[in-house]
């Protein structure tokens, strides 16, 4: 059966609506109040509170289409089916139906609605590990539907366990559905899960029964949930008999344009195809990030901003390999917007921002790409001549600092020359640079009693506390005063009510999670307007155009501040709230300490 993406989305939502599911909207690509991930990576992600037990206003059976960004597979982009942006069709049971219904409906949709032959279907299930048993129930359901035992594969946790989306949260065993493309097996042991392209995974039913805690343990959830995700691009690719997702109507105009703009043919055909696909994939993802209704992500050096920068710069580099001229990002972005605006009107609304940000970043990178590449080649040639295999951290840092090469990007160039980058050396150079800029930042005059390690760490703790209070209580919870001694911090903030013990616990846990993530603390200088535009908390008035220092703790907190700070959140060891009391009308006061200092 031939089907367009528009028809597939509609068919899916109608099918699950007919099974009693409420159709809900997809969420923003930029997660709300979830510091554990940079982007929405799955349809379940915005539903985490409901998977943990909170009642959802639309009921216990939900379905939708969710835009997702995943960069974990970025190195696989260029093959037939891995993408950094994709649309996920999902259906959920929040503590209601479970394995039997979920699998039966998946099977019914695939075979009856989409017309896949039962013989094309291969499925995988969880084989069991430790205290969590083999998923025999799913095996039995698949058998009862007519999938023979030899097409049901029991695989370990690395294949058939899903989640959590970030570091903590709901997760569980899954059963994945693959379509056999009919290609030759790459080896006798080739089976679903193999990346040769014979088997393409199009759908995953996850049975979310566990919650992974910050301590790394799995606790049973109060309810057993179902979370499924079907990939739009892959499914229409398989239905329309295409050999890769770039042939579908979601990419075809982009691929045609890239070919038209190409002026250089790499010697190797495989290299050409890979470059074309990387350019198309990264441009589409960048357009969706820049066009997101929540907004606020711009090419930059931290967190989500860095991911966006890396995608754009990587695309520019591959465009150079194909001899594509400067300005191509605007041409390709316009095609993506036109192709998707009827489904995602925000792209049309944000057309100007999308195009100007892309062309701006393209131009910034163009300026340094050639000289950076020359610098890289010089060092790489010398290393190869001397039979050395490691590119120093100092060189990688120089390429980053002077030429704007993201570290991962230098690593890719290095691999092409048979070299590896000394990551530890890079981190060291990075830290040293931070240290120097801290010292040249002048005297520090915040509310600290001294500049000891203890007060510095407590100061970093106030940034984490400030952001955690906003996440738990709301954006209104802003600092009204702060006082730090080597023994404790005192933090006053606006909030109308006494905090409940649950809220206090949540805030404490959230701060401790950031400590465990060992986030780097980085500093940048920018104008106060830019700081605010980038979402930094700015507690103190600054004059228009004033340059300020902005401290970030990974992707979790960003605040205008004079410093000094710890180098990583891990240095804090642990965080404990000792007291929460009234300070004055509408202002609360927290006293807290750092525990388990290492
Ligand atoms: N969360 C699961 C996945 O991403 C199913 O939606 O595959």
XYZ file of C-alpha atoms and ligand atoms in Angstrom:
605
model
C 0.000 0.000 0.000
C 1.289 3.493 -0.860
C 0.806 6.124 1.801
C 1.967 9.694 2.370
C 3.171 10.942 5.754
C -0.021 13.017 6.047
C -2.138 9.928 5.494
C -0.092 7.875 7.931
C -0.464 10.419 10.766
C -4.199 10.584 10.171
C -4.650 6.822 9.945
C -2.711 6.267 13.151
C -4.606 8.829 15.219
C -7.960 7.615 13.868
C -7.119 4.011 14.602
C -6.203 4.682 18.226
C -9.119 7.092 18.641
C -11.348 4.180 17.563
C -9.761 2.191 20.422
C -10.801 4.819 22.954
C -7.648 6.989 22.950
C -7.853 10.780 23.328
C -5.856 12.594 20.631
C -3.573 15.091 22.393
C -1.176 17.671 20.926
C 2.509 17.045 20.526
C 4.730 19.130 22.794
C 7.546 21.565 22.100
C 10.920 20.170 21.058
C 12.435 22.059 23.978
C 11.420 20.255 27.184
C 9.447 22.143 29.806
C 10.963 21.949 33.242
C 13.066 18.893 32.603
C 16.732 19.495 33.178
C 17.691 15.874 32.486
C 17.545 16.147 28.669
C 18.207 18.914 26.145
C 15.455 18.046 23.668
C 12.240 16.077 23.578
C 13.488 12.660 22.509
C 10.267 10.637 22.494
C 6.517 11.009 22.744
C 6.633 9.725 26.313
C 8.874 12.509 27.435
C 6.272 15.246 27.992
C 4.099 12.582 29.665
C 6.583 11.599 32.376
C 4.537 12.994 35.313
C 1.526 10.953 34.128
C 3.555 7.792 33.664
C 4.662 8.297 37.266
C 1.050 8.380 38.453
C -0.356 11.888 38.152
C -3.826 11.745 36.476
C -3.822 13.092 32.894
C -6.682 15.529 32.130
C -7.521 13.685 28.873
C -7.789 10.257 30.515
C -5.823 7.017 30.633
C -5.599 6.279 26.893
C -3.735 8.853 24.828
C -2.343 9.150 21.307
C -0.403 11.808 19.388
C 2.353 12.789 16.964
C 5.505 14.117 18.612
C 8.476 15.936 17.075
C 11.695 14.429 18.448
C 15.392 15.260 18.317
C 18.013 12.653 19.170
C 21.692 13.235 18.688
C 22.904 9.996 20.281
C 22.879 8.375 16.839
C 24.448 11.324 15.012
C 27.342 9.193 13.785
C 24.926 6.753 12.144
C 23.287 9.519 10.099
C 24.107 8.900 6.470
C 22.888 5.296 6.501
C 19.401 4.396 5.241
C 17.325 5.193 8.315
C 19.011 7.053 11.212
C 17.917 10.655 11.665
C 18.558 13.364 14.245
C 14.982 14.694 13.887
C 11.966 12.479 13.382
C 8.259 12.365 14.036
C 6.985 9.737 16.433
C 3.462 8.359 16.434
C 2.544 7.181 19.915
C -0.180 5.596 21.975
C -0.209 5.314 25.758
C -1.957 3.451 28.477
C -1.558 5.201 31.816
C -2.033 2.305 34.205
C -4.815 0.772 32.167
C -4.381 -1.775 29.336
C -1.068 -3.622 29.160
C 0.882 -6.052 26.996
C -1.892 -8.041 25.368
C -3.884 -5.078 24.060
C -0.819 -3.027 23.110
C 0.720 -5.803 21.032
C -2.579 -6.871 19.494
C -3.340 -3.325 18.339
C 0.182 -2.845 16.981
C -0.227 -6.045 14.996
C -3.703 -5.071 13.775
C -2.531 -1.625 12.673
C 0.527 -2.961 10.858
C -1.220 -5.775 9.031
C -4.763 -4.514 8.525
C -4.446 -0.730 8.337
C -1.022 -0.508 6.702
C -1.157 -3.807 4.845
C 2.254 -5.211 5.833
C 2.432 -8.959 5.229
C 2.692 -11.007 8.430
C 5.731 -12.714 6.843
C 7.600 -9.386 6.703
C 7.289 -8.884 10.453
C 10.064 -9.815 12.884
C 9.853 -8.928 16.553
C 12.226 -8.757 19.505
C 11.441 -9.097 23.215
C 13.363 -8.736 26.473
C 15.283 -11.889 27.434
C 15.512 -11.001 31.141
C 18.353 -9.839 33.348
C 19.021 -9.928 37.073
C 15.792 -9.703 39.021
C 13.754 -8.745 35.947
C 12.450 -11.855 34.180
C 12.237 -12.801 30.507
C 9.148 -11.323 28.871
C 7.304 -14.578 28.198
C 3.952 -12.814 28.177
C 4.871 -10.779 25.072
C 6.244 -13.896 23.394
C 2.937 -15.674 23.958
C 0.910 -12.756 22.613
C 3.016 -12.580 19.433
C 2.660 -16.327 18.926
C -1.108 -16.167 19.380
C -1.235 -13.532 16.617
C 0.559 -15.831 14.185
C 4.220 -14.763 14.436
C 6.208 -18.025 14.476
C 8.828 -18.598 17.184
C 11.708 -18.244 14.708
C 10.756 -14.631 14.029
C 10.566 -13.744 17.751
C 14.014 -12.917 19.158
C 14.730 -12.585 22.890
C 17.506 -10.019 23.319
C 19.387 -8.514 26.259
C 18.848 -5.226 28.023
C 20.993 -3.211 25.636
C 18.508 -4.052 22.856
C 15.147 -4.516 24.529
C 14.933 -2.145 27.427
C 13.798 1.423 26.973
C 14.436 4.487 29.049
C 14.579 6.524 31.052
C 14.662 9.432 28.612
C 17.167 11.332 30.757
C 19.021 10.077 33.800
C 15.992 9.183 35.923
C 12.338 8.314 35.326
C 10.007 5.684 33.876
C 11.452 2.769 31.902
C 10.911 -0.919 31.230
C 11.238 -3.876 28.875
C 10.063 -3.423 25.300
C 9.077 -5.346 22.215
C 10.253 -3.947 18.899
C 8.793 -4.496 15.442
C 11.003 -4.793 12.374
C 10.232 -5.013 8.685
C 12.356 -7.332 6.596
C 13.378 -5.248 3.583
C 14.155 -8.365 1.568
C 17.841 -7.432 1.259
C 20.486 -10.142 1.606
C 21.569 -10.944 5.165
C 24.984 -9.431 5.842
C 26.102 -12.529 7.783
C 24.619 -15.803 8.979
C 23.947 -14.255 12.408
C 22.228 -11.165 10.910
C 18.963 -10.566 12.777
C 16.753 -7.640 13.862
C 18.952 -5.193 15.700
C 21.757 -5.664 13.157
C 22.568 -2.340 11.460
C 23.244 -3.624 7.949
C 19.873 -2.364 6.705
C 18.097 -5.678 6.169
C 15.773 -5.206 9.149
C 14.321 -1.768 9.824
C 12.770 -1.079 13.213
C 9.561 0.877 12.792
C 7.738 0.532 16.107
C 8.494 -0.040 19.743
C 6.019 -0.992 22.488
C 7.520 -0.232 25.890
C 6.061 -1.657 29.059
C 6.883 0.979 31.616
C 6.742 -0.705 34.966
C 9.851 0.762 36.588
C 11.227 4.084 37.738
C 14.990 4.549 37.619
C 16.061 6.605 40.631
C 18.960 9.040 40.944
C 20.775 6.312 42.878
C 20.569 4.072 39.784
C 18.088 1.556 41.211
C 14.837 0.377 39.602
C 11.666 0.749 41.647
C 8.325 -0.634 40.521
C 6.005 2.161 39.410
C 2.643 2.482 41.145
C 1.022 1.647 37.797
C 1.982 -0.418 34.721
C 2.008 1.759 31.614
C 2.316 1.249 27.897
C 4.367 3.696 25.826
C 4.656 3.046 22.112
C 6.532 4.895 19.415
C 6.347 4.432 15.646
C 8.657 6.360 13.336
C 6.877 8.271 10.577
C 9.846 8.527 8.201
C 10.815 4.874 8.447
C 7.259 3.604 8.172
C 6.431 5.500 4.996
C 9.801 4.513 3.607
C 8.932 0.839 4.102
C 5.358 1.214 2.854
C 6.309 2.952 -0.353
C 9.052 0.522 -1.228
C 11.863 3.063 -0.868
C 15.339 1.876 -0.033
C 16.058 4.724 2.389
C 14.195 7.527 4.197
C 15.733 10.234 1.975
C 13.660 8.963 -0.947
C 10.389 9.721 0.867
C 8.452 12.901 0.129
C 9.715 14.328 3.444
C 13.240 14.572 2.023
C 12.932 14.300 -1.757
C 12.790 18.077 -2.520
C 15.773 18.644 -0.243
C 17.840 15.892 -1.840
C 17.059 17.182 -5.343
C 18.150 20.676 -4.342
C 21.371 19.441 -2.750
C 22.222 17.582 -5.960
C 21.563 20.701 -7.987
C 23.865 22.777 -5.784
C 26.659 20.200 -5.828
C 29.696 21.237 -7.878
C 32.327 18.774 -6.681
C 32.107 15.019 -6.960
C 34.021 13.193 -4.251
C 35.962 10.247 -5.727
C 33.961 7.878 -3.738
C 30.230 7.470 -4.373
C 29.547 6.334 -0.825
C 31.121 9.520 0.485
C 28.893 11.639 -1.787
C 25.707 9.903 -0.628
C 26.674 10.189 3.000
C 27.474 13.900 2.668
C 24.138 14.605 0.948
C 22.214 12.788 3.641
C 24.050 14.475 6.503
C 23.404 17.910 5.004
C 19.696 17.125 4.533
C 19.222 15.577 7.956
C 21.069 18.292 9.883
C 19.362 21.137 8.035
C 15.908 19.689 8.682
C 16.709 19.275 12.389
C 18.147 22.793 12.663
C 15.003 24.231 11.054
C 12.753 22.438 13.526
C 14.845 23.529 16.521
C 14.967 27.158 15.396
C 11.286 27.119 14.456
C 10.103 25.610 17.724
C 7.189 27.495 19.300
C 8.914 27.626 22.696
C 11.942 29.139 21.006
C 15.059 30.351 22.707
C 17.594 27.928 21.237
C 20.208 29.750 19.159
C 23.579 28.497 17.934
C 25.961 28.798 20.903
C 28.455 27.053 23.112
C 26.321 25.403 25.760
C 23.680 22.724 26.087
C 20.980 22.760 23.416
C 22.580 25.798 21.764
C 25.756 23.815 21.283
C 23.894 20.893 19.739
C 22.315 23.266 17.251
C 25.674 24.858 16.450
C 27.236 21.456 15.964
C 24.485 20.381 13.550
C 24.784 23.521 11.452
C 28.584 23.488 11.374
C 28.717 19.811 10.540
C 26.338 20.396 7.651
C 28.458 23.307 6.391
C 31.533 21.143 6.411
C 29.842 18.428 4.347
C 28.480 21.082 1.997
C 32.097 22.133 1.365
C 32.988 18.551 0.446
C 30.327 18.735 -2.269
C 31.416 22.216 -3.362
C 28.086 23.763 -2.357
C 28.266 27.541 -2.227
C 27.700 29.754 0.785
C 24.077 30.714 1.339
C 22.780 27.198 0.818
C 21.362 27.003 4.348
C 18.692 29.600 3.449
C 17.748 27.718 0.277
C 17.407 24.391 2.053
C 15.604 25.861 5.066
C 12.974 27.399 2.794
C 12.315 23.967 1.297
C 11.928 22.343 4.712
C 9.529 25.071 5.822
C 7.427 24.751 2.657
C 7.344 20.985 2.954
C 6.108 20.990 6.558
C 4.233 24.228 7.194
C 0.794 22.666 6.721
C 1.541 20.308 9.635
C 3.779 22.606 11.709
C 2.606 26.211 11.121
C 5.216 27.459 13.621
C 7.846 26.959 10.920
C 6.109 29.497 8.693
C 5.610 31.871 11.625
C 9.300 31.701 12.470
C 10.567 31.686 8.893
C 12.591 34.907 9.239
C 14.291 33.879 12.477
C 15.093 30.423 11.116
C 16.693 31.788 7.986
C 18.586 34.622 9.609
C 19.989 32.411 12.384
C 21.098 29.789 9.880
C 22.737 32.224 7.514
C 24.371 34.031 10.459
C 25.882 30.824 11.808
C 26.890 29.670 8.336
C 28.722 32.959 7.780
C 30.397 32.899 11.208
C 31.711 29.413 10.563
C 32.710 30.135 6.949
C 35.013 32.843 8.218
C 37.144 30.445 10.218
C 36.559 27.100 8.539
C 39.275 27.410 5.934
C 41.960 28.718 8.268
C 40.946 26.185 10.924
C 41.122 23.370 8.421
C 44.580 24.584 7.367
C 45.703 24.616 10.991
C 44.305 21.133 11.474
C 45.963 19.799 8.313
C 49.330 21.253 9.316
C 49.225 19.517 12.703
C 47.771 16.294 11.303
C 50.396 16.099 8.526
C 53.185 16.504 11.028
C 51.733 13.836 13.303
C 51.258 11.382 10.465
C 54.802 12.080 9.232
C 56.132 11.252 12.664
C 53.894 8.197 13.004
C 52.079 9.745 15.917
C 48.426 8.871 16.472
C 47.225 11.390 19.049
C 46.187 14.954 18.399
C 46.893 16.963 21.536
C 44.145 18.440 23.711
C 45.805 21.833 23.308
C 45.398 21.725 19.531
C 41.786 20.581 19.843
C 41.135 23.436 22.261
C 42.786 25.957 19.942
C 40.605 24.725 17.085
C 37.593 25.229 19.339
C 38.564 28.552 20.820
C 40.079 30.251 17.770
C 38.290 28.597 14.868
C 34.975 27.522 16.375
C 35.441 23.790 15.718
C 33.259 21.810 18.088
C 35.358 19.096 19.777
C 33.339 16.285 18.185
C 33.973 17.857 14.825
C 37.752 17.852 15.340
C 37.422 14.229 16.419
C 35.755 13.387 13.114
C 38.493 15.111 11.135
C 41.019 13.231 13.237
C 39.407 9.852 12.536
C 39.637 10.562 8.800
C 43.404 10.874 9.263
C 43.714 7.835 11.528
C 44.223 9.989 14.622
C 42.483 10.242 17.979
C 42.033 13.368 20.083
C 43.299 13.543 23.648
C 39.958 14.359 25.280
C 41.368 14.609 28.781
C 43.978 17.067 27.516
C 41.204 19.073 25.857
C 39.251 19.226 29.121
C 42.383 20.349 30.922
C 43.064 23.115 28.404
C 39.432 24.158 28.656
C 39.597 24.381 32.451
C 42.847 26.277 32.399
C 41.320 28.784 30.063
C 38.329 29.167 32.385
C 40.645 29.675 35.312
C 42.522 32.440 33.500
C 39.354 34.213 32.457
C 38.116 33.956 36.033
C 41.266 35.593 37.358
C 41.154 38.352 34.783
C 37.502 38.894 35.675
C 38.651 41.167 38.494
C 37.697 41.187 42.129
C 34.642 39.448 43.261
C 32.249 41.319 45.455
C 29.094 39.242 45.799
C 27.576 38.419 49.174
C 30.345 36.014 50.188
C 32.204 36.109 53.480
C 35.449 34.961 51.885
C 36.760 33.175 48.833
C 37.400 29.764 50.335
C 36.543 26.561 48.499
C 33.627 26.020 50.843
C 31.985 29.368 50.107
C 32.686 29.027 46.410
C 30.907 25.709 46.376
C 28.006 27.092 48.376
C 27.764 29.891 45.888
C 27.441 27.368 43.063
C 24.852 25.590 45.212
C 22.748 28.787 45.328
C 22.605 28.801 41.525
C 21.389 25.219 41.501
C 18.945 25.992 44.305
C 17.641 29.063 42.475
C 16.889 27.067 39.338
C 15.483 24.092 41.263
C 13.086 26.392 43.142
C 11.831 27.728 39.821
C 11.386 24.239 38.413
C 9.456 23.020 41.449
C 7.546 26.160 42.535
C 7.349 28.195 39.335
C 9.251 30.952 37.536
C 8.199 33.528 40.178
C 10.518 31.983 42.781
C 13.386 34.458 42.385
C 16.236 35.370 44.681
C 15.629 38.314 47.011
C 18.830 38.037 48.976
C 21.729 35.729 49.663
C 24.307 35.364 52.386
C 27.030 32.768 52.456
C 29.485 31.735 55.160
C 31.902 28.801 54.889
C 29.396 26.725 56.905
C 26.069 27.350 55.187
C 24.097 29.312 52.621
C 21.062 31.447 53.308
C 18.806 32.184 50.387
C 15.721 34.424 50.353
C 13.259 34.174 47.476
C 9.798 35.339 46.507
C 7.062 32.775 47.087
C 3.667 33.322 48.741
C 3.371 30.107 50.793
C 5.273 27.934 53.172
C 6.872 25.133 51.156
C 5.396 21.685 51.738
C 7.783 18.968 52.864
C 7.264 17.339 49.478
C 8.333 20.508 47.648
C 11.394 20.809 49.844
C 12.304 17.216 49.066
C 11.824 17.766 45.334
C 14.063 20.825 45.365
C 16.729 19.017 47.350
C 16.567 15.986 45.041
C 16.794 18.124 41.937
C 19.901 19.902 43.234
C 21.453 16.575 44.187
C 20.704 15.188 40.741
C 22.662 18.044 39.181
C 25.530 17.357 41.555
C 25.538 13.719 40.548
C 25.522 14.664 36.873
C 28.813 16.472 37.554
C 27.946 19.336 35.210
C 30.740 21.670 34.106
C 30.446 25.280 35.273
C 31.296 27.573 32.405
C 31.380 31.321 32.024
C 30.782 33.599 29.070
C 30.698 37.363 28.685
C 27.864 38.992 26.758
C 25.516 41.947 26.878
C 22.708 41.865 29.401
C 20.187 41.783 26.525
C 21.840 38.737 25.026
C 21.987 37.063 28.422
C 18.251 37.559 28.898
C 17.488 36.498 25.374
C 19.353 33.276 25.983
C 17.249 32.614 29.042
C 19.756 33.516 31.762
C 18.353 34.444 35.147
C 19.320 38.081 35.699
C 18.595 39.125 39.260
C 20.316 42.461 39.264
C 19.680 45.509 37.172
C 22.253 46.200 34.493
C 22.470 49.120 32.116
C 21.380 48.721 28.528
C 24.183 47.149 26.488
C 26.225 46.370 29.567
C 28.591 43.401 29.324
C 27.960 40.834 32.013
C 29.362 37.467 32.982
C 26.997 34.547 32.648
C 27.657 31.335 34.553
C 26.097 28.077 33.397
C 25.899 24.779 35.191
C 25.610 22.430 32.190
C 22.143 22.677 30.719
C 20.518 23.164 34.098
C 21.144 26.729 35.167
C 22.291 29.935 33.533
C 22.648 33.043 35.606
C 24.193 36.488 35.341
C 26.742 36.659 38.145
C 30.224 37.824 39.095
C 31.526 34.466 40.359
C 33.560 32.719 41.613
C 32.218 29.215 41.214
C 33.200 25.584 41.547
C 34.480 24.021 38.328
C 31.939 21.247 38.263
C 28.780 20.567 40.234
C 30.273 17.232 41.317
C 32.641 19.125 43.640
C 29.669 19.938 45.838
C 29.310 16.343 47.008
C 25.752 16.669 48.314
C 23.156 19.271 49.228
C 20.770 19.444 52.164
C 18.051 21.931 53.090
C 18.103 22.468 56.859
C 15.343 24.984 57.270
C 12.618 26.783 55.352
C 10.961 29.730 57.071
C 9.345 33.081 56.482
C 11.648 36.025 55.880
C 9.138 38.805 55.238
C 5.756 39.156 53.498
C 5.836 37.054 50.308
C 9.488 36.123 50.854
C 10.716 32.753 52.126
C 14.162 31.863 53.470
C 16.099 28.628 53.023
C 19.165 27.618 54.990
C 21.147 24.820 53.435
C 24.498 23.080 53.692
C 26.825 21.033 51.572
C 27.239 17.457 52.732
C 29.651 14.572 51.937
C 32.448 16.878 50.889
C 35.112 14.911 49.117
N 9.749 5.657 24.162
C 9.873 4.596 23.240
C 10.838 4.893 22.114
O 11.311 5.973 21.999
C 8.534 4.259 22.658
O 7.856 5.413 22.347
O 11.130 4.033 21.354
